[in-house]
PDB file of C-alpha atoms in Angstrom:
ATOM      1  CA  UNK G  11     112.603 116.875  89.002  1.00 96.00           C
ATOM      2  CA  UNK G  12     111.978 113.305  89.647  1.00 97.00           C
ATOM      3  CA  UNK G  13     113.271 113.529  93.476  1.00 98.00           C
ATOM      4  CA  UNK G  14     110.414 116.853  93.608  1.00 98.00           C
ATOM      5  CA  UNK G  15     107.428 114.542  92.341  1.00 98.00           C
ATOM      6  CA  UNK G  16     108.713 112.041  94.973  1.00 98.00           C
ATOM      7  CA  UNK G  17     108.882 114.233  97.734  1.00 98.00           C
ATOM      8  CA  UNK G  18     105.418 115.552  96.868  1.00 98.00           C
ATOM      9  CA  UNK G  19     103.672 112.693  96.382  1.00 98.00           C
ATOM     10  CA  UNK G  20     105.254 111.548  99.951  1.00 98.00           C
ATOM     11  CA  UNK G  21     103.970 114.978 101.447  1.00 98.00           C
ATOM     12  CA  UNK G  22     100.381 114.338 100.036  1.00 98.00           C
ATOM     13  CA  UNK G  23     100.002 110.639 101.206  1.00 98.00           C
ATOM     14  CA  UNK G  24     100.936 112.435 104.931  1.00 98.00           C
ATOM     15  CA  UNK G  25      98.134 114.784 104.210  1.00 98.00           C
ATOM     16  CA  UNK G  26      96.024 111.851 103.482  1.00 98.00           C
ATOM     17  CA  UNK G  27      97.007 109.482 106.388  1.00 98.00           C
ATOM     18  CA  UNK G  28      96.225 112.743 108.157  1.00 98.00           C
ATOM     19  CA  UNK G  29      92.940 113.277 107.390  1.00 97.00           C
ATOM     20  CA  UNK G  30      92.587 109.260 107.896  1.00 98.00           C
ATOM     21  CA  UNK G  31      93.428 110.177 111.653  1.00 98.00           C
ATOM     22  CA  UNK G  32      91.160 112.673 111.958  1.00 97.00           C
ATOM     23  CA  UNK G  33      88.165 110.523 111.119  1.00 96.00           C
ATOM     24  CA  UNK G  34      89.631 107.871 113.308  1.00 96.00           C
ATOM     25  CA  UNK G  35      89.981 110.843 116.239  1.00 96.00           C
ATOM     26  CA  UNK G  36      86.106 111.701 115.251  1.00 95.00           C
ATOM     27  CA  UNK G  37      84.917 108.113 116.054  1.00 95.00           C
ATOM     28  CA  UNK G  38      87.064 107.098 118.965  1.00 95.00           C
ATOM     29  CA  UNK G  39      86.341 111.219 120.662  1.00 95.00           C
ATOM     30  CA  UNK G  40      82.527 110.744 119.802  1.00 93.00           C
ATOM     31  CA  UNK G  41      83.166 114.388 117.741  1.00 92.00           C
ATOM     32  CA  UNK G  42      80.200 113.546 115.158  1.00 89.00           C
ATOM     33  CA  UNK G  43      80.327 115.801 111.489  1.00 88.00           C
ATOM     34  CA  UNK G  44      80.086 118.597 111.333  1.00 89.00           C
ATOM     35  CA  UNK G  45      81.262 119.233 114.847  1.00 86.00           C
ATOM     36  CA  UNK G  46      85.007 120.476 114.765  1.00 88.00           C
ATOM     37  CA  UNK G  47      85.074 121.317 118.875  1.00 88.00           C
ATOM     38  CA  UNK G  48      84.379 119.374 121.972  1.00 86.00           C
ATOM     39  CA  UNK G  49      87.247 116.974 122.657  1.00 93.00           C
ATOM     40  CA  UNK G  50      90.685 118.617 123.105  1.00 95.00           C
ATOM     41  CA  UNK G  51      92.204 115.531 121.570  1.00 95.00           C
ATOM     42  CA  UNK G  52      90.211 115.649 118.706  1.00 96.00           C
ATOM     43  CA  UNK G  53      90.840 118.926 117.926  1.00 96.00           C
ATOM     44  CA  UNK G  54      94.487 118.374 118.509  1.00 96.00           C
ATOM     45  CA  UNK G  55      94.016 116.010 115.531  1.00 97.00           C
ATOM     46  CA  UNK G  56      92.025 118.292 113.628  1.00 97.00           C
ATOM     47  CA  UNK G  57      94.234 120.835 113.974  1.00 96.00           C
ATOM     48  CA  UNK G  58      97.073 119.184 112.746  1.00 97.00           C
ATOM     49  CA  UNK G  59      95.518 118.454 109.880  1.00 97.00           C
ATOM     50  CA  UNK G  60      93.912 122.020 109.000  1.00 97.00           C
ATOM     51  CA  UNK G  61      97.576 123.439 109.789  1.00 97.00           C
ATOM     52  CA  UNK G  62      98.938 121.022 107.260  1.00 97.00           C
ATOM     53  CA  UNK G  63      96.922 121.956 104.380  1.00 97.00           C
ATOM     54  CA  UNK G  64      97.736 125.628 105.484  1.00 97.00           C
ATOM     55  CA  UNK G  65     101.391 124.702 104.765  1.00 97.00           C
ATOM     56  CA  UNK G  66     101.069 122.803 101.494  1.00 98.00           C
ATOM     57  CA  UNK G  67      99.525 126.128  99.745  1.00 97.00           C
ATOM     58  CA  UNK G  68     103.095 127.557 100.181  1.00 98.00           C
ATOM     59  CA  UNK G  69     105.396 124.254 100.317  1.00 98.00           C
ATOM     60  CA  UNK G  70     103.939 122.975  96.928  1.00 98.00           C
ATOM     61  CA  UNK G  71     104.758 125.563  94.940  1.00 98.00           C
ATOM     62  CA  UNK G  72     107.827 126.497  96.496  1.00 98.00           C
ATOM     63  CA  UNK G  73     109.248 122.976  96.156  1.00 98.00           C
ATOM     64  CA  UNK G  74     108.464 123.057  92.816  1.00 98.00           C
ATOM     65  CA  UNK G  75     109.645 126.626  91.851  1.00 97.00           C
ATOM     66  CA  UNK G  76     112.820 125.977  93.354  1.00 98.00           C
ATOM     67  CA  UNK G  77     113.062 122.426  91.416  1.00 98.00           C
ATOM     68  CA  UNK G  78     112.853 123.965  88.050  1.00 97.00           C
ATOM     69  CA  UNK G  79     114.680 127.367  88.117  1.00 97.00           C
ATOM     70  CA  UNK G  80     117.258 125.926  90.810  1.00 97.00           C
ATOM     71  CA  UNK G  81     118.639 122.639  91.990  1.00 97.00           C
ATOM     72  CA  UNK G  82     115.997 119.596  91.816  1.00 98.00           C
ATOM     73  CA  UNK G  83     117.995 117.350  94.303  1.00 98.00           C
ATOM     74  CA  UNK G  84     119.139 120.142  96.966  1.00 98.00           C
ATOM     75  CA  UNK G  85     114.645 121.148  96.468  1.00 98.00           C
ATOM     76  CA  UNK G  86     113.727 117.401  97.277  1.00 98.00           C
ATOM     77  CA  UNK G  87     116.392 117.019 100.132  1.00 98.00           C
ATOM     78  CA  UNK G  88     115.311 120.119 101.760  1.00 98.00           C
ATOM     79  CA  UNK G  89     111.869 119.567 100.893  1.00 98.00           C
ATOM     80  CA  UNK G  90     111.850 116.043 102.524  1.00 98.00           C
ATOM     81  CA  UNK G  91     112.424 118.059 105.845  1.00 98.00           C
ATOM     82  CA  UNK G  92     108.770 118.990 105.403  1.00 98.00           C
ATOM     83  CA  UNK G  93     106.714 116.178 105.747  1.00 98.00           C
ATOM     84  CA  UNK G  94     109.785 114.677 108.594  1.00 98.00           C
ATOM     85  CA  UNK G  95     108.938 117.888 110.265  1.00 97.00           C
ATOM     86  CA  UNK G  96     105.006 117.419 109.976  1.00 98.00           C
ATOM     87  CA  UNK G  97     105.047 114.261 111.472  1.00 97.00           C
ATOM     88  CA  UNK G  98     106.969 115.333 114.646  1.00 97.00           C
ATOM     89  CA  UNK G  99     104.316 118.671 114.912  1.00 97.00           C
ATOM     90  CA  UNK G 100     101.438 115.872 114.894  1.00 97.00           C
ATOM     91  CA  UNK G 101     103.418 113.723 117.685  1.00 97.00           C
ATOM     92  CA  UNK G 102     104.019 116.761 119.625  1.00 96.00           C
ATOM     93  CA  UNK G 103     101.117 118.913 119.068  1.00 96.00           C
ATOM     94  CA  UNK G 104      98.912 115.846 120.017  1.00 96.00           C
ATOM     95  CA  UNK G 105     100.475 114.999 123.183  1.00 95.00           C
ATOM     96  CA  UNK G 106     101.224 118.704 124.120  1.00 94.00           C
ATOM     97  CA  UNK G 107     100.157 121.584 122.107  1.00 91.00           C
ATOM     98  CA  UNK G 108     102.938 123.621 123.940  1.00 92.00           C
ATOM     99  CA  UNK G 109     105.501 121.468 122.494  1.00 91.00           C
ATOM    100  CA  UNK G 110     104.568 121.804 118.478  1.00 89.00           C
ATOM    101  CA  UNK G 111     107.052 124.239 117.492  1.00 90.00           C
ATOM    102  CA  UNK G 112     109.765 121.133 117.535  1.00 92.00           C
ATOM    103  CA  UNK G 113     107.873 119.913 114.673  1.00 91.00           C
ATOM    104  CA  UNK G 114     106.438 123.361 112.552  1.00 95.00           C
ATOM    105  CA  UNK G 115     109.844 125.298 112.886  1.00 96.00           C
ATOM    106  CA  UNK G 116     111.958 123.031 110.681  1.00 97.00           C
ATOM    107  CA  UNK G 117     109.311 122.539 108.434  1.00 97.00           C
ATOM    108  CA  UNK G 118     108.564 126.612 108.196  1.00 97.00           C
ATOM    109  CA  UNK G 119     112.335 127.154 107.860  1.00 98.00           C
ATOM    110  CA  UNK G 120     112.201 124.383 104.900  1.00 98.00           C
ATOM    111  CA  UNK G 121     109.544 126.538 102.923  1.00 98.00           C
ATOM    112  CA  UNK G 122     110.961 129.883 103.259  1.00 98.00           C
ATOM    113  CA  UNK G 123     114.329 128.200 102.151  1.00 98.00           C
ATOM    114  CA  UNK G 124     112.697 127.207  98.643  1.00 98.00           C
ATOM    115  CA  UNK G 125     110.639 129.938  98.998  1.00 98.00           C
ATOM    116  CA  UNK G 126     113.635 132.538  98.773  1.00 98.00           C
ATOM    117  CA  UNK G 127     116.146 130.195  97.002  1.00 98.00           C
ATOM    118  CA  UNK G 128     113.021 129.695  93.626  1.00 97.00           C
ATOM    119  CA  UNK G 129     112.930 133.028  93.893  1.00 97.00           C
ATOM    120  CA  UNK G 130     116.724 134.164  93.772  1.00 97.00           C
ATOM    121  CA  UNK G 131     117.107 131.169  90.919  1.00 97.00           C
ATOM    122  CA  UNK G 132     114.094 132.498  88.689  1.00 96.00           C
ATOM    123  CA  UNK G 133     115.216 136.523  89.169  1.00 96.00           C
ATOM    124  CA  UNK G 134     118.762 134.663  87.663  1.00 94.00           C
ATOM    125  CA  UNK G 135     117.148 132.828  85.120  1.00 90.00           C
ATOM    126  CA  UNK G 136     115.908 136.385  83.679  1.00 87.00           C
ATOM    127  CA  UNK G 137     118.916 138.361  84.280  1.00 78.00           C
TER     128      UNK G 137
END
């Protein structure tokens, strides 16, 4: 489970460094608090970031889950597509929002992999 905890704590300093962004975004696109609209770029940034923590409520979990009923180093490897895959959505998305899915598909298909694969591994745990 060690390669898990490293994965995770990788995937929350991302979320961090994201939110860093955002404030930086907020300064440099005059986009005061509590304001969450007005510049495109900003809200680009934003966006990212809010989509992010939308993930992590399902890759967290599922990263672990998998970890402990299945295979901690095939969890981490595929897990480690997550946060490679959230910093290509926030490269993409940023420059052009039409061009995001490069970066959320892989990470999407990451989490439903762990998603079904903890499952299938705990349902054979009890069995």
């Amino acid at each position: 489970m060690e390669y898990v905890a490293i994965v995770i704590v990788i995937t929350l300093i991302e979320y961090i460094i994201f939110s860093i962004l955002v404030g930086r975004a907020r300064v440099k696109y005059n986009c005061p608090a509590p304001l969450i609209s007005g510049n495109p770029v900003f809200e680009r940034y934003y966006r990212v970031h809010q989509n992010t923590m939308e993930q992590l409520v399902v890759f967290l979990p599922a990263i672990v889950l998998y970890g402990y009923y299945g295979n901690p180093v095939i969890a981490a490897v595929v897990g480690l597509i997550f946060p490679v895959a959230r910093v290509v959505y926030l490269l993409t998305y940023v420059s052009n929002p039409d061009k995001r899915g490069w970066g959320f598909l892989p990470g999407f298909l990451a989490i439903f992999y762990l998603l079904i694969a903890g499952l299938v591994a705990a349902a054979s745990s009890v069995m």
